[in-house]
Coordinates of C-alpha atoms in Angstrom, one line a residue:
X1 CA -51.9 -7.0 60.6
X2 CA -54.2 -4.3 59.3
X3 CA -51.6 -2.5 58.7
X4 CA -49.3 -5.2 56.3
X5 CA -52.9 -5.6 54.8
X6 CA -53.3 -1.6 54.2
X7 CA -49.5 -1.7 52.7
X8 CA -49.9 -4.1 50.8
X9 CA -53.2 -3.3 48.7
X10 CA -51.4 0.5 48.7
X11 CA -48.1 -1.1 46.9
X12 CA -50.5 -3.1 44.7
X13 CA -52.5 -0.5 43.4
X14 CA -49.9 1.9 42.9
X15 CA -48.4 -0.7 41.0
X16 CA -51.1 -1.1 39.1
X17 CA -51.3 2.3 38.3
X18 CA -47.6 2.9 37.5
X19 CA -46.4 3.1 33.6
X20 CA -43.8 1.3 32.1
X21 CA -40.9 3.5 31.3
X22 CA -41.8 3.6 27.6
X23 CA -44.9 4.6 28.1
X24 CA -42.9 7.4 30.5
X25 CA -40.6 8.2 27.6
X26 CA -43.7 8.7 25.2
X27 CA -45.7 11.2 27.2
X28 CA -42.4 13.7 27.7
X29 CA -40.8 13.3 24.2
X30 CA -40.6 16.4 22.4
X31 CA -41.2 16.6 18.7
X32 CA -37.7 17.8 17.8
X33 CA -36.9 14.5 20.1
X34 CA -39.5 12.1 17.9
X35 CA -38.0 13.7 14.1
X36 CA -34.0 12.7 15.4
X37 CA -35.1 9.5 16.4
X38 CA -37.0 8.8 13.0
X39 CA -34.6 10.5 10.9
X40 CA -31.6 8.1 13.1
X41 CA -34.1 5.0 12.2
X42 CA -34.4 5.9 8.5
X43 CA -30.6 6.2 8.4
X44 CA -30.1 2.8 10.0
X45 CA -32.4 1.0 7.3
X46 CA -30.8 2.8 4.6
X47 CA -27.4 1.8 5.8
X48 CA -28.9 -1.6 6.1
X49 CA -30.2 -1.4 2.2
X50 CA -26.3 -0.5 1.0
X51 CA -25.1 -3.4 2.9
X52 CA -27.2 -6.2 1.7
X53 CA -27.2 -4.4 -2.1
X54 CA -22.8 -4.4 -1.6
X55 CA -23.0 -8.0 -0.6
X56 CA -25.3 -8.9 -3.3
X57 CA -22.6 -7.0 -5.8
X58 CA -20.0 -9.0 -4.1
X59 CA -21.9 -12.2 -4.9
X60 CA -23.1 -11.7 -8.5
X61 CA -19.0 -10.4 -9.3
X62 CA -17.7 -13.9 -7.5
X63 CA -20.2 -15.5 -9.7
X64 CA -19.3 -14.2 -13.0
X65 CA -15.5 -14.7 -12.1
X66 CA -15.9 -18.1 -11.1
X67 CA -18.1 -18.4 -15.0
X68 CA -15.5 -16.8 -16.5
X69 CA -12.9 -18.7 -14.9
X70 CA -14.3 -21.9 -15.4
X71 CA -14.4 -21.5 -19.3
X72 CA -10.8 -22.8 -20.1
X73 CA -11.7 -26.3 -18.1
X74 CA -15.1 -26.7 -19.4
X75 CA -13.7 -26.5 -23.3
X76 CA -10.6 -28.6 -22.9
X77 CA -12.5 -30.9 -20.7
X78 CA -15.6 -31.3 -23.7
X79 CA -12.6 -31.6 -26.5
X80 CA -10.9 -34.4 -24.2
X81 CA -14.4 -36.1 -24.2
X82 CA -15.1 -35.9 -27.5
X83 CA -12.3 -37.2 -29.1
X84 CA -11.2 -39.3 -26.6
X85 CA -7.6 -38.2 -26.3
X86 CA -6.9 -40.2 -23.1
X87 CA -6.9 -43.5 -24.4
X88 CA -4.1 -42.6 -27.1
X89 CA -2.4 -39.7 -24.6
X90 CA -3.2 -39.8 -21.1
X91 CA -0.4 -38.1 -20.0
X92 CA -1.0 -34.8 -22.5
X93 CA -4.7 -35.3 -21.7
X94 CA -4.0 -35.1 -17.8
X95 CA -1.6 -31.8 -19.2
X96 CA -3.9 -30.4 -21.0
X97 CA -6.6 -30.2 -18.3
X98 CA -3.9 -29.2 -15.7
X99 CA -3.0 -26.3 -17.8
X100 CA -6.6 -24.9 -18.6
X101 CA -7.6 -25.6 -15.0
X102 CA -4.1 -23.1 -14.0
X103 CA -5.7 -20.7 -16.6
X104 CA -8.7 -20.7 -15.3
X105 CA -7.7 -19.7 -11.8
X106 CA -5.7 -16.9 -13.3
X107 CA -8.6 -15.9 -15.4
X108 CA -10.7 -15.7 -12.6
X109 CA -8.0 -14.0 -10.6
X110 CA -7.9 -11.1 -13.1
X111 CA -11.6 -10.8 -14.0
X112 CA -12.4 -10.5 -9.8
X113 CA -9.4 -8.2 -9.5
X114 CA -11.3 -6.4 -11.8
X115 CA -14.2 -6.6 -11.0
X116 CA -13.3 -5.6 -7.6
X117 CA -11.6 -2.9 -8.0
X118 CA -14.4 -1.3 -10.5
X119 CA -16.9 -2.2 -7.0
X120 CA -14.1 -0.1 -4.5
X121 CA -12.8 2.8 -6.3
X122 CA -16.4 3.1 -8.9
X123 CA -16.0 5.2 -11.5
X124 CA -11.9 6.2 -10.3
X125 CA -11.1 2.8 -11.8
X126 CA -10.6 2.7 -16.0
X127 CA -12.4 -0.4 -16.2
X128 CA -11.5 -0.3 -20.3
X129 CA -7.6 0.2 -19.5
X130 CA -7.4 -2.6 -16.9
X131 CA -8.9 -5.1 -19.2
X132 CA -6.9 -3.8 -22.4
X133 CA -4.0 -4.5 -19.9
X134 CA -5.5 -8.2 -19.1
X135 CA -6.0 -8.9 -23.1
X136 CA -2.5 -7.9 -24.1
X137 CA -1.1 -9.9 -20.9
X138 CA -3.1 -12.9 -22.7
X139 CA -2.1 -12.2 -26.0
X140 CA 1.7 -11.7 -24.7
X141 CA 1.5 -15.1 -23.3
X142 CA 0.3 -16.7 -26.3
X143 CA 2.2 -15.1 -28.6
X144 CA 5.2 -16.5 -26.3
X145 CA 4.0 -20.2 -26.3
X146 CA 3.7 -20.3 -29.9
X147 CA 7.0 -19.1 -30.4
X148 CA 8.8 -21.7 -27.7
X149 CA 7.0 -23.7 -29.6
X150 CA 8.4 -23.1 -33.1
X151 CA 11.8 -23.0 -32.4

């Protein structure tokens, strides 16, 4: 029995005594050891930073798209409000909202092409050219309706 007794307070205080394997890893680290781990730990935040920073890019350019997109809606949906063109022309009113709501989407659908592209390829991307090419793709298309229109 003494000797279960003598076993058993020599297990418990060498227990006791024993460090945790950090603590282990601490007191044999070398300093060229410690600078790669912080330099590794710096380099993980800072790819942390970009991420949240992209995703906040990716945000604020969905948002301004969306703005941009909703523009064509939010004017033919004041006029129709203000003068009160479903009462004489519900049909043309229900038209009319149909066809700003279809150029809103592909408003928004250029602008975040865009947009998106200037975020991925940076300064590779001719921001100016793409949205000269957008304009005149507008302006093509209303020159267009107004002329089915005249004939």
């Amino acid at each position: 029995m003494r000797r279960y007794l003598f076993l058993l307070t020599l297990l418990l205080g060498w227990s006791a005594g024993a460090q945790s394997p950090e603590e282990l890893y601490e007191e044999y680290i070398t300093p060229e050891t410690r600078a790669v781990l912080e330099r590794f730990e710096q380099a993980e935040r800072e790819v942390q930073a970009a991420e949240a920073a992209a995703r906040a890019r990716k945000t604020l350019m969905l948002a301004v798209a969306v703005l941009i997109g909703l523009i064509p809606v939010v004017v033919t949906g004041r006029r129709v409000l203000r003068e009160k063109t479903w009462k004489d022309n519900p049909g043309g009113t229900a038209l009319a909202l149909g066809a700003s709501l279809a150029g809103g989407l592909v408003l928004f659908g250029l602008n975040y092409g865009v947009l998106y592209l200037k975020l991925k390829y940076g300064d590779g991307f001719n921001t100016t050219l793409a949205f000269l090419i957008v304009a005149a793709l507008i302006a093509g298309s209303i020159y267009m309706l107004r002329k089915k229109g005249d004939s």
